[in-house]
Tab-separated table of C-alpha atoms in Angstrom:
chain	number	residue	atom	x	y	z
A	268	MET	CA	40.185	107.958	-19.543
A	269	THR	CA	41.580	109.437	-16.429
A	270	LYS	CA	43.089	112.992	-16.535
A	271	LYS	CA	45.405	114.673	-14.082
A	272	LEU	CA	45.107	118.426	-14.096
A	273	THR	CA	47.610	120.734	-12.421
A	274	ILE	CA	46.247	124.198	-11.703
A	275	ALA	CA	47.299	127.372	-9.850
A	276	PHE	CA	44.876	129.848	-8.220
A	277	LEU	CA	44.779	132.953	-6.211
A	278	GLY	CA	42.352	132.171	-3.436
A	279	THR	CA	41.238	135.643	-2.587
A	280	ASN	CA	37.945	135.603	-4.443
A	281	TYR	CA	36.999	131.946	-3.682
A	282	HIS	CA	35.452	130.096	-0.852
A	283	GLY	CA	38.139	127.501	-0.968
A	284	PHE	CA	38.595	124.760	-3.612
A	285	GLU	CA	35.485	122.686	-2.963
A	286	ARG	CA	32.223	123.182	-4.893
A	287	GLN	CA	29.812	125.454	-2.972
A	288	LYS	CA	26.095	125.923	-3.303
A	289	ASN	CA	25.801	129.478	-2.135
A	290	ALA	CA	29.273	130.700	-2.869
A	291	VAL	CA	31.931	130.127	-5.538
A	292	GLY	CA	34.611	127.512	-4.947
A	293	VAL	CA	37.464	127.038	-7.462
A	294	GLN	CA	35.860	123.624	-8.240
A	295	ASN	CA	32.690	125.294	-9.550
A	296	ILE	CA	34.752	127.353	-12.040
A	297	ILE	CA	36.900	124.367	-13.106
A	298	GLU	CA	33.823	122.059	-13.786
A	299	ASP	CA	31.953	124.838	-15.645
A	300	THR	CA	35.015	125.318	-17.835
A	301	LEU	CA	35.557	121.644	-18.461
A	302	PHE	CA	31.917	121.516	-19.623
A	303	LYS	CA	32.728	124.187	-22.190
A	304	ILE	CA	35.802	122.303	-23.400
A	305	LEU	CA	34.592	118.686	-23.253
A	306	GLY	CA	30.811	119.092	-23.653
A	307	GLU	CA	30.432	116.692	-20.722
A	308	LYS	CA	29.318	117.177	-17.126
A	309	ILE	CA	32.538	116.478	-15.233
A	310	SER	CA	32.939	115.858	-11.521
A	311	VAL	CA	36.589	116.498	-10.417
A	312	ASP	CA	38.416	115.271	-7.356
A	313	GLY	CA	40.822	117.777	-5.795
A	314	CYS	CA	44.015	116.838	-3.928
A	315	SER	CA	42.766	118.645	-0.827
A	316	ARG	CA	40.264	121.015	0.570
A	317	THR	CA	41.561	124.527	0.956
A	318	ASP	CA	40.087	127.278	3.038
A	319	LYS	CA	38.537	130.496	1.727
A	320	GLY	CA	41.452	132.879	0.765
A	321	VAL	CA	44.186	130.182	0.661
A	322	HIS	CA	46.309	130.178	-2.533
A	323	ALA	CA	47.770	127.369	-4.561
A	324	ARG	CA	50.935	127.546	-6.636
A	325	GLU	CA	50.188	123.943	-7.509
A	326	PHE	CA	46.954	122.047	-6.984
A	327	VAL	CA	46.181	118.686	-8.534
A	328	LEU	CA	42.830	117.343	-9.563
A	329	SER	CA	41.659	114.282	-11.429
A	330	PHE	CA	38.588	113.332	-13.469
A	331	GLN	CA	37.197	110.810	-15.846
A	332	THR	CA	36.189	111.647	-19.418
A	333	GLU	CA	34.977	109.838	-22.521
A	334	ASN	CA	36.420	112.663	-24.670
A	335	SER	CA	39.629	111.852	-26.586
A	336	ILE	CA	40.746	115.479	-26.676
A	337	ASP	CA	44.448	116.158	-26.753
A	338	ASP	CA	45.942	117.105	-23.364
A	339	ASN	CA	47.532	120.222	-24.771
A	340	ARG	CA	44.242	121.409	-26.078
A	341	ILE	CA	42.806	120.976	-22.587
A	342	ILE	CA	45.483	123.383	-21.266
A	343	THR	CA	45.093	126.028	-23.939
A	344	GLY	CA	41.307	125.768	-24.075
A	345	MET	CA	40.876	126.077	-20.271
A	346	ASN	CA	43.353	128.933	-19.998
A	347	HIS	CA	41.239	130.687	-22.613
A	348	PHE	CA	38.042	130.466	-20.597
A	349	LEU	CA	39.244	130.580	-16.994
A	350	PRO	CA	39.390	133.884	-15.098
A	351	PRO	CA	42.744	135.568	-14.580
A	352	ASP	CA	43.031	134.227	-11.007
A	353	ILE	CA	42.957	130.513	-12.047
A	354	SER	CA	45.198	128.893	-14.572
A	355	VAL	CA	46.034	125.332	-15.829
A	356	LYS	CA	49.679	124.492	-15.684
A	357	ASN	CA	49.518	120.932	-16.936
A	358	ALA	CA	47.040	118.226	-18.206
A	359	GLU	CA	48.006	114.594	-18.683
A	360	THR	CA	46.430	111.236	-19.187
A	361	VAL	CA	47.151	108.936	-16.300
A	362	PRO	CA	46.483	105.276	-15.253
A	363	ASP	CA	42.873	104.720	-14.291
A	364	ASP	CA	43.753	104.088	-10.615
A	365	PHE	CA	45.075	107.591	-10.219
A	366	HIS	CA	43.130	109.767	-7.759
A	367	ALA	CA	44.243	113.343	-6.956
A	368	ARG	CA	43.564	112.838	-3.246
A	369	TYR	CA	44.092	109.095	-2.558
A	370	SER	CA	47.244	108.811	-4.730
A	371	CYS	CA	48.873	111.823	-3.150
A	372	THR	CA	51.970	110.943	-1.105
A	373	GLY	CA	52.871	114.408	0.338
A	374	LYS	CA	52.507	118.123	0.107
A	375	GLU	CA	54.471	121.260	0.668
A	376	TYR	CA	52.879	124.373	2.068
A	377	GLU	CA	54.272	127.865	2.393
A	378	TYR	CA	53.166	130.573	4.836
A	379	LEU	CA	54.250	134.082	3.846
A	380	ILE	CA	54.491	136.939	6.368
A	381	TYR	CA	55.229	140.503	5.352
A	382	ASN	CA	57.025	141.569	8.459
A	383	SER	CA	56.529	145.275	8.542
A	384	ARG	CA	54.323	147.826	10.223
A	385	ASN	CA	53.368	149.422	6.890
A	386	ARG	CA	51.448	147.568	4.320
A	387	ASN	CA	52.843	146.734	0.857
A	388	PRO	CA	50.599	146.889	-2.238
A	389	PHE	CA	52.435	143.909	-3.674
A	390	TYR	CA	51.495	141.604	-0.749
A	391	GLU	CA	47.902	142.733	-0.372
A	392	ASN	CA	45.970	139.438	0.267
A	393	LEU	CA	49.144	137.591	-0.538
A	394	ALA	CA	50.952	137.638	2.778
A	395	LEU	CA	50.090	138.267	6.423
A	396	LEU	CA	50.948	141.838	7.345
A	397	TYR	CA	52.619	141.434	10.762
A	398	GLY	CA	54.360	144.282	12.520
A	399	VAL	CA	56.211	142.507	15.459
A	400	LYS	CA	59.824	141.892	14.303
A	401	ILE	CA	60.417	138.211	13.716
A	402	ASP	CA	63.617	136.506	14.671
A	403	GLU	CA	63.471	133.622	12.224
A	404	LYS	CA	66.388	131.724	13.873
A	405	ILE	CA	64.493	131.583	17.175
A	406	LEU	CA	61.349	130.412	15.444
A	407	GLN	CA	63.261	127.744	13.472
A	408	GLU	CA	64.468	126.423	16.867
A	409	ALA	CA	60.975	126.493	18.348
A	410	VAL	CA	59.508	124.470	15.468
A	411	MET	CA	62.072	121.537	15.562
A	412	PRO	CA	59.977	119.273	17.929
A	413	LEU	CA	57.198	119.224	15.285
A	414	ILE	CA	59.399	117.407	12.770
A	415	GLY	CA	58.776	113.725	12.515
A	416	GLU	CA	55.730	111.504	13.084
A	417	HIS	CA	53.399	112.893	15.783
A	418	ASP	CA	49.770	112.978	16.834
A	419	PHE	CA	48.974	116.576	15.785
A	420	ARG	CA	45.499	116.619	17.344
A	421	SER	CA	46.407	119.851	19.204
A	422	PHE	CA	47.025	121.504	15.878
A	423	CYS	CA	43.753	120.476	14.293
A	424	GLY	CA	40.877	122.902	13.814
A	425	GLN	CA	37.602	122.002	15.726
A	426	ASN	CA	35.754	121.009	12.556
A	427	GLY	CA	38.384	118.739	11.232
A	428	ILE	CA	38.901	116.100	13.947
A	429	ARG	CA	39.189	112.606	12.512
A	430	GLU	CA	39.920	109.265	14.079
A	431	ASN	CA	43.597	109.283	13.002
A	432	THR	CA	45.410	112.599	13.697
A	433	THR	CA	48.868	111.223	13.298
A	434	ARG	CA	50.945	112.834	10.443
A	435	THR	CA	54.529	113.075	9.513
A	436	ILE	CA	56.197	116.417	8.998
A	437	ASN	CA	59.267	115.897	6.876
A	438	ASP	CA	60.750	119.382	7.197
A	439	ILE	CA	60.031	122.954	8.281
A	440	LYS	CA	62.263	125.822	7.087
A	441	ILE	CA	61.903	129.381	8.151
A	442	LYS	CA	63.688	131.894	5.902
A	443	ARG	CA	63.784	135.674	5.668
A	444	LYS	CA	64.415	137.785	2.520
A	445	GLU	CA	64.325	141.449	3.539
A	446	ASP	CA	60.885	142.085	5.021
A	447	LEU	CA	59.371	138.753	3.829
A	448	VAL	CA	59.443	135.748	6.168
A	449	SER	CA	58.571	132.374	4.644
A	450	ILE	CA	57.654	129.253	6.620
A	451	ILE	CA	57.838	126.180	4.382
A	452	VAL	CA	56.357	122.909	5.749
A	453	SER	CA	56.387	119.571	3.885
A	454	GLY	CA	54.862	116.359	5.083
A	455	ASP	CA	52.808	113.337	4.115
A	456	GLY	CA	49.448	115.078	4.935
A	457	PHE	CA	47.963	117.830	7.036
A	458	LEU	CA	44.975	118.161	9.326
A	459	TYR	CA	42.384	120.844	8.991
A	460	ASN	CA	44.057	124.335	9.733
A	461	MET	CA	47.172	122.549	10.904
A	462	ILE	CA	49.680	124.934	9.226
A	463	ARG	CA	47.741	127.960	10.226
A	464	ILE	CA	47.598	126.835	13.876
A	465	ILE	CA	51.390	126.045	13.835
A	466	VAL	CA	52.072	129.580	12.400
A	467	GLY	CA	49.678	131.189	14.953
A	468	THR	CA	51.479	129.441	17.748
A	469	LEU	CA	54.879	130.631	16.343
A	470	LEU	CA	53.610	134.215	16.311
A	471	GLU	CA	52.596	133.889	19.936
A	472	ILE	CA	56.170	132.691	20.734
A	473	ASN	CA	57.435	135.656	18.777
A	474	GLU	CA	55.248	137.957	20.905
A	475	GLY	CA	56.653	136.524	24.125
A	476	LYS	CA	53.322	134.991	25.067
A	477	ARG	CA	54.685	131.492	24.978
A	478	LYS	CA	57.978	129.813	25.748
A	479	LEU	CA	60.310	128.852	22.952
A	480	GLU	CA	60.150	125.248	24.152
A	481	CYS	CA	56.283	125.014	24.165
A	482	MET	CA	55.784	122.836	21.074
A	483	SER	CA	56.518	119.458	22.701
A	484	GLU	CA	54.062	120.217	25.498
A	485	ILE	CA	51.372	121.303	23.000
A	486	LEU	CA	51.802	118.046	21.045
A	487	ALA	CA	51.514	116.009	24.267
A	488	ALA	CA	48.283	117.836	25.334
A	489	HIS	CA	46.236	116.401	22.393
A	490	ASP	CA	44.035	119.442	22.803
A	491	ARG	CA	43.406	122.273	20.338
A	492	LYS	CA	43.165	124.688	23.336
A	493	ALA	CA	46.813	123.964	24.191
A	494	ALA	CA	48.018	125.564	20.827
A	495	GLY	CA	47.966	129.099	19.746
A	496	ARG	CA	45.699	131.062	17.499
A	497	THR	CA	44.864	130.242	13.868
A	498	ALA	CA	46.876	132.492	11.527
A	499	PRO	CA	44.832	134.157	8.724
A	500	ALA	CA	44.315	132.299	5.418
A	501	GLU	CA	45.766	134.987	3.188
A	502	GLY	CA	49.392	134.002	3.919
A	503	LEU	CA	49.036	130.314	3.070
A	504	TYR	CA	50.073	128.721	-0.210
A	505	LEU	CA	49.835	125.093	-1.316
A	506	ASN	CA	53.230	124.942	-3.170
A	507	ARG	CA	53.739	121.359	-4.267
A	508	VAL	CA	51.721	118.126	-4.367
A	509	TYR	CA	53.640	114.880	-4.535
A	510	TYR	CA	52.778	111.474	-6.123
A	511	ASP	CA	54.886	108.294	-6.550
B	206	MET	CA	59.318	172.383	5.708
B	207	THR	CA	60.252	169.935	2.946
B	208	LYS	CA	59.125	166.308	3.277
B	209	LYS	CA	60.429	163.315	1.321
B	210	LEU	CA	57.883	160.537	0.890
B	211	THR	CA	58.795	157.057	-0.215
B	212	ILE	CA	55.797	155.149	-1.596
B	213	ALA	CA	55.093	151.945	-3.414
B	214	PHE	CA	52.337	151.263	-5.934
B	215	LEU	CA	50.849	148.720	-8.290
B	216	GLY	CA	50.462	150.550	-11.550
B	217	THR	CA	47.737	148.433	-13.087
B	218	ASN	CA	44.811	150.765	-12.128
B	219	TYR	CA	46.593	154.047	-12.788
B	220	HIS	CA	47.506	156.179	-15.782
B	221	GLY	CA	51.077	156.572	-14.554
B	222	PHE	CA	52.296	158.610	-11.684
B	223	GLU	CA	51.487	162.147	-13.008
B	224	ARG	CA	48.296	163.961	-12.163
B	225	GLN	CA	45.664	163.530	-14.905
B	226	LYS	CA	42.630	165.564	-15.634
B	227	ASN	CA	40.497	162.846	-17.367
B	228	ALA	CA	42.070	159.799	-15.738
B	229	VAL	CA	43.553	158.826	-12.360
B	230	GLY	CA	47.276	159.115	-11.852
B	231	VAL	CA	48.878	158.060	-8.577
B	232	GLN	CA	49.599	161.738	-7.956
B	233	ASN	CA	45.859	162.597	-7.784
B	234	ILE	CA	45.431	159.966	-5.069
B	235	ILE	CA	48.452	161.114	-3.092
B	236	GLU	CA	47.541	164.762	-3.161
B	237	ASP	CA	43.905	164.051	-2.233
B	238	THR	CA	45.158	161.912	0.745
B	239	LEU	CA	47.689	164.550	1.907
B	240	PHE	CA	44.773	167.043	1.969
B	241	LYS	CA	43.000	164.646	4.362
B	242	ILE	CA	45.997	164.377	6.581
B	243	LEU	CA	47.405	167.917	6.488
B	244	GLY	CA	44.278	170.037	5.695
B	245	GLU	CA	46.388	171.761	3.050
B	246	LYS	CA	46.291	171.734	-0.724
B	247	ILE	CA	49.661	170.094	-1.501
B	248	SER	CA	51.423	169.768	-4.847
B	249	VAL	CA	53.966	166.979	-4.934
B	250	ASP	CA	56.965	166.448	-7.182
B	251	GLY	CA	57.617	162.905	-8.235
B	252	CYS	CA	61.070	161.360	-8.950
B	253	SER	CA	60.012	160.473	-12.475
B	254	ARG	CA	57.062	160.022	-14.785
B	255	THR	CA	55.940	156.467	-15.095
B	256	ASP	CA	53.721	155.096	-17.850
B	257	LYS	CA	50.289	153.592	-17.400
B	258	GLY	CA	50.661	150.140	-15.826
B	259	VAL	CA	54.159	150.555	-14.655
B	260	HIS	CA	54.744	149.533	-11.012
B	261	ALA	CA	57.039	151.005	-8.259
B	262	ARG	CA	58.554	149.087	-5.446
B	263	GLU	CA	60.007	152.434	-4.446
B	264	PHE	CA	58.978	155.802	-5.718
B	265	VAL	CA	60.079	159.083	-4.061
B	266	LEU	CA	58.165	162.415	-3.990
B	267	SER	CA	58.806	165.682	-2.287
B	268	PHE	CA	56.535	168.472	-1.130
B	269	GLN	CA	56.369	171.621	1.095
B	270	THR	CA	54.100	171.883	4.019
B	271	GLU	CA	53.399	174.431	6.828
B	272	ASN	CA	51.977	171.664	8.968
B	273	SER	CA	54.405	170.397	11.782
B	274	ILE	CA	52.805	166.919	11.845
B	275	ASP	CA	55.090	164.102	13.033
B	276	ASP	CA	56.569	162.080	10.110
B	277	ASN	CA	55.382	158.790	11.562
B	278	ARG	CA	51.833	160.123	11.675
B	279	ILE	CA	52.039	160.949	7.933
B	280	ILE	CA	52.944	157.345	7.299
B	281	THR	CA	50.176	155.740	9.425
B	282	GLY	CA	47.606	158.408	8.419
B	283	MET	CA	48.191	157.965	4.756
B	284	ASN	CA	48.285	154.163	4.807
B	285	HIS	CA	44.948	154.367	6.577
B	286	PHE	CA	43.292	156.392	3.704
B	287	LEU	CA	45.213	155.190	0.667
B	288	PRO	CA	43.753	152.329	-1.499
B	289	PRO	CA	45.267	148.847	-1.180
B	290	ASP	CA	47.410	149.367	-4.344
B	291	ILE	CA	49.358	152.334	-3.014
B	292	SER	CA	51.283	152.502	0.271
B	293	VAL	CA	53.621	154.874	2.032
B	294	LYS	CA	56.885	153.198	3.159
B	295	ASN	CA	58.624	156.204	4.659
B	296	ALA	CA	58.166	159.902	5.389
B	297	GLU	CA	61.061	162.222	6.533
B	298	THR	CA	61.774	165.874	6.860
B	299	VAL	CA	64.664	166.871	4.555
B	300	PRO	CA	66.725	170.062	3.782
B	301	ASP	CA	64.771	172.598	1.828
B	302	ASP	CA	66.864	172.176	-1.252
B	303	PHE	CA	65.744	168.564	-1.678
B	304	HIS	CA	63.701	167.826	-4.762
B	305	ALA	CA	62.518	164.323	-5.591
B	306	ARG	CA	63.454	164.684	-9.290
B	307	TYR	CA	66.362	167.196	-9.378
B	308	SER	CA	68.186	165.729	-6.363
B	309	CYS	CA	67.973	162.086	-7.698
B	310	THR	CA	71.327	160.668	-8.633
B	311	GLY	CA	70.190	157.294	-10.032
B	312	LYS	CA	67.561	154.705	-10.357
B	313	GLU	CA	67.227	150.968	-10.625
B	314	TYR	CA	64.494	149.371	-12.744
B	315	GLU	CA	63.487	145.752	-13.151
B	316	TYR	CA	61.625	144.182	-16.042
B	317	LEU	CA	59.949	140.828	-15.158
B	318	ILE	CA	59.118	138.179	-17.713
B	319	TYR	CA	57.072	135.116	-16.961
B	320	ASN	CA	58.678	132.828	-19.515
B	321	SER	CA	56.001	130.259	-20.129
B	322	ARG	CA	53.271	129.451	-22.696
B	323	ASN	CA	50.647	129.277	-19.929
B	324	ARG	CA	49.595	132.212	-17.812
B	325	ASN	CA	50.191	132.241	-14.053
B	326	PRO	CA	47.532	133.898	-11.787
B	327	PHE	CA	50.270	135.233	-9.483
B	328	TYR	CA	51.895	137.275	-12.283
B	329	GLU	CA	48.707	138.630	-13.900
B	330	ASN	CA	49.556	142.314	-14.761
B	331	LEU	CA	52.808	141.819	-12.783
B	332	ALA	CA	55.056	140.339	-15.500
B	333	LEU	CA	55.121	140.021	-19.262
B	334	LEU	CA	53.755	136.547	-20.269
B	335	TYR	CA	56.234	135.468	-22.972
B	336	GLY	CA	56.257	131.995	-24.475
B	337	VAL	CA	59.577	131.884	-26.439
B	338	LYS	CA	62.185	130.219	-24.318
B	339	ILE	CA	64.742	132.779	-23.160
B	340	ASP	CA	68.483	131.970	-22.953
B	341	GLU	CA	69.390	134.504	-20.218
B	342	LYS	CA	73.168	133.988	-20.860
B	343	ILE	CA	72.825	135.011	-24.463
B	344	LEU	CA	70.770	138.018	-23.649
B	345	GLN	CA	73.258	139.026	-20.989
B	346	GLU	CA	75.989	138.923	-23.630
B	347	ALA	CA	73.812	140.982	-26.086
B	348	VAL	CA	73.208	143.685	-23.571
B	349	MET	CA	76.839	144.395	-22.613
B	350	PRO	CA	77.497	147.190	-25.212
B	351	LEU	CA	74.777	149.312	-23.525
B	352	ILE	CA	76.683	149.573	-20.267
B	353	GLY	CA	78.483	152.861	-19.818
B	354	GLU	CA	77.840	156.431	-21.060
B	355	HIS	CA	76.160	156.532	-24.529
B	356	ASP	CA	73.798	158.565	-26.500
B	357	PHE	CA	70.610	156.430	-26.161
B	358	ARG	CA	68.553	158.374	-28.668
B	359	SER	CA	67.714	155.140	-30.463
B	360	PHE	CA	66.147	153.794	-27.333
B	361	CYS	CA	63.945	156.895	-26.659
B	362	GLY	CA	60.294	156.851	-27.373
B	363	GLN	CA	59.020	159.347	-30.038
B	364	ASN	CA	57.289	161.580	-27.454
B	365	GLY	CA	60.287	161.863	-25.174
B	366	ILE	CA	63.074	163.235	-27.338
B	367	ARG	CA	65.034	166.001	-25.526
B	368	GLU	CA	68.155	167.839	-26.435
B	369	ASN	CA	70.468	165.689	-24.305
B	370	THR	CA	69.857	161.938	-24.806
B	371	THR	CA	73.166	160.840	-23.246
B	372	ARG	CA	72.778	158.630	-20.152
B	373	THR	CA	74.991	156.324	-18.176
B	374	ILE	CA	73.872	152.736	-17.563
B	375	ASN	CA	75.865	151.398	-14.594
B	376	ASP	CA	74.802	147.787	-14.881
B	377	ILE	CA	72.431	145.339	-16.484
B	378	LYS	CA	71.882	141.913	-14.946
B	379	ILE	CA	69.695	139.255	-16.467
B	380	LYS	CA	68.763	136.410	-14.142
B	381	ARG	CA	66.364	133.516	-14.168
B	382	LYS	CA	64.563	131.782	-11.260
B	383	GLU	CA	62.545	128.932	-12.678
B	384	ASP	CA	60.051	130.495	-15.136
B	385	LEU	CA	60.713	134.097	-14.176
B	386	VAL	CA	63.377	136.061	-15.949
B	387	SER	CA	64.375	139.361	-14.404
B	388	ILE	CA	66.225	142.160	-16.185
B	389	ILE	CA	67.688	144.685	-13.696
B	390	VAL	CA	68.965	147.979	-15.028
B	391	SER	CA	70.653	150.687	-13.046
B	392	GLY	CA	71.774	154.109	-14.182
B	393	ASP	CA	71.951	157.802	-13.571
B	394	GLY	CA	68.775	158.493	-15.545
B	395	PHE	CA	66.581	157.063	-18.268
B	396	LEU	CA	64.801	158.438	-21.378
B	397	TYR	CA	61.119	157.914	-22.132
B	398	ASN	CA	60.457	154.163	-22.708
B	399	MET	CA	64.211	153.447	-22.638
B	400	ILE	CA	64.037	150.263	-20.570
B	401	ARG	CA	60.957	148.966	-22.447
B	402	ILE	CA	62.697	149.467	-25.847
B	403	ILE	CA	65.841	147.834	-24.560
B	404	VAL	CA	63.747	144.854	-23.427
B	405	GLY	CA	61.751	144.813	-26.699
B	406	THR	CA	65.001	144.679	-28.661
B	407	LEU	CA	66.255	141.793	-26.470
B	408	LEU	CA	63.073	139.914	-27.116
B	409	GLU	CA	63.655	140.281	-30.879
B	410	ILE	CA	67.248	138.938	-30.452
B	411	ASN	CA	65.725	136.053	-28.511
B	412	GLU	CA	63.313	135.349	-31.390
B	413	GLY	CA	66.181	135.236	-33.866
B	414	LYS	CA	64.968	138.407	-35.656
B	415	ARG	CA	68.094	140.347	-34.766
B	416	LYS	CA	71.765	139.484	-34.392
B	417	LEU	CA	73.270	139.035	-30.908
B	418	GLU	CA	75.716	141.878	-31.750
B	419	CYS	CA	73.118	144.360	-32.823
B	420	MET	CA	73.201	146.725	-29.852
B	421	SER	CA	76.301	148.711	-30.819
B	422	GLU	CA	74.871	149.395	-34.248
B	423	ILE	CA	71.579	150.464	-32.814
B	424	LEU	CA	73.317	152.866	-30.480
B	425	ALA	CA	75.334	154.304	-33.343
B	426	ALA	CA	72.167	154.852	-35.544
B	427	HIS	CA	70.732	157.561	-33.233
B	428	ASP	CA	67.360	156.553	-34.518
B	429	ARG	CA	64.362	154.990	-32.707
B	430	LYS	CA	63.618	152.963	-35.922
B	431	ALA	CA	66.933	151.115	-35.558
B	432	ALA	CA	65.820	149.481	-32.226
B	433	GLY	CA	63.205	146.895	-31.560
B	434	ARG	CA	59.645	147.074	-30.211
B	435	THR	CA	58.528	148.649	-26.939
B	436	ALA	CA	57.890	145.851	-24.416
B	437	PRO	CA	54.518	146.179	-22.538
B	438	ALA	CA	54.303	148.300	-19.403
B	439	GLU	CA	53.087	145.583	-17.036
B	440	GLY	CA	56.571	143.913	-16.589
B	441	LEU	CA	58.281	147.195	-15.550
B	442	TYR	CA	59.098	148.100	-11.923
B	443	LEU	CA	60.921	151.114	-10.518
B	444	ASN	CA	62.958	149.275	-7.845
B	445	ARG	CA	65.185	151.933	-6.235
B	446	VAL	CA	65.692	155.594	-6.326
B	447	TYR	CA	69.058	156.973	-5.284
B	448	TYR	CA	70.035	160.325	-3.595
B	449	ASP	CA	73.430	161.436	-2.322
């Protein structure tokens, strides 16, 4: 049987999702816990890699099992054994051709910025503390050229270059609620560090280091060096994972 | 000189605000940190007691100092030394008759409920996990008799009975955003455990253990036993503190 598991995790204490040998990835914890519940050595497939410190409000993984355990018992059993910073939101039995990564048709990420000079205990490790006042309307304008299908090679971290760096961004929305600025990006898929480099570039525009109109030129350059810095992991959340 | 300090703290690791001898209150940390900044033994007055585990998005305290240090340097200096779960939002010099507790004219509290059967890592210790589906419109109706000036003795924890238990609640708003239910209460002052007992009583109404119309009878009883249980501390936030 193929199972689809939807989890959430606080990334602060993990070296990303993927199983690690000399550090703890979320996958290590999930597979150890599945072993406790199912009595089987399980290997899960995650919907994406995530970096150290990146959070997930929704993260999907799939696995095969011979165990006929009820899906609700997987949820309650895992939530009993998992540490407080990881939880299971849903478990369901899916068609055998389902794969958390290959079946995925889109994702939504959010980057949270606590826009203040003073830190806030409620956003510690949960948002980027950033003191330069952000004008969210100007950044919304700056980001518009990125929407649509483009070769995003300039926004791809050095270790993540693949043959095909063309992706489609469906929407980018930048909103403010008091001191909290949220950048929500949805698309069919994302390159390594793509959101963090987009955000880092926006911050450089905000600091007057780049022109408001720079994004089209950066896209055209096909060169990581043309874009801005990589914003820290702590502000990044995987919000939603889409399947047909 | 009299200083007014506005702080925020995550209450999880503290035994309330007040200085403790055999445990750590937020006040211990604040006074130790002020000693580092000012080189003076400072005794601060807080705007209220808070219970172990209760959080504050805004908490005001006042103190006297001989030191002529700039207010901005108090902010940055304290945020440098304070632990991640406490921060200073503002520091200002105020008239000498200002007192964080006695000058306070009102407060706003919020009680957060994560209304789901499965826990969420982002609300661990930050909201009450509560699995019985809440109808926020019904609870909003139930709570209306509490608005206005009343003797709230029935909603006062055993250890907090004082001569005058009359208080004015200005407003109570119950809102839902997806799985998060928020109960916002503002008033001129609150008795010991008053919000937590109001919330506990609402939960009993939600569970069908009490009638929707019970609040007027409970008020009239002037007896703690007439009200419902005390909801856990972890969902409670001091949101705002008002001064003229």
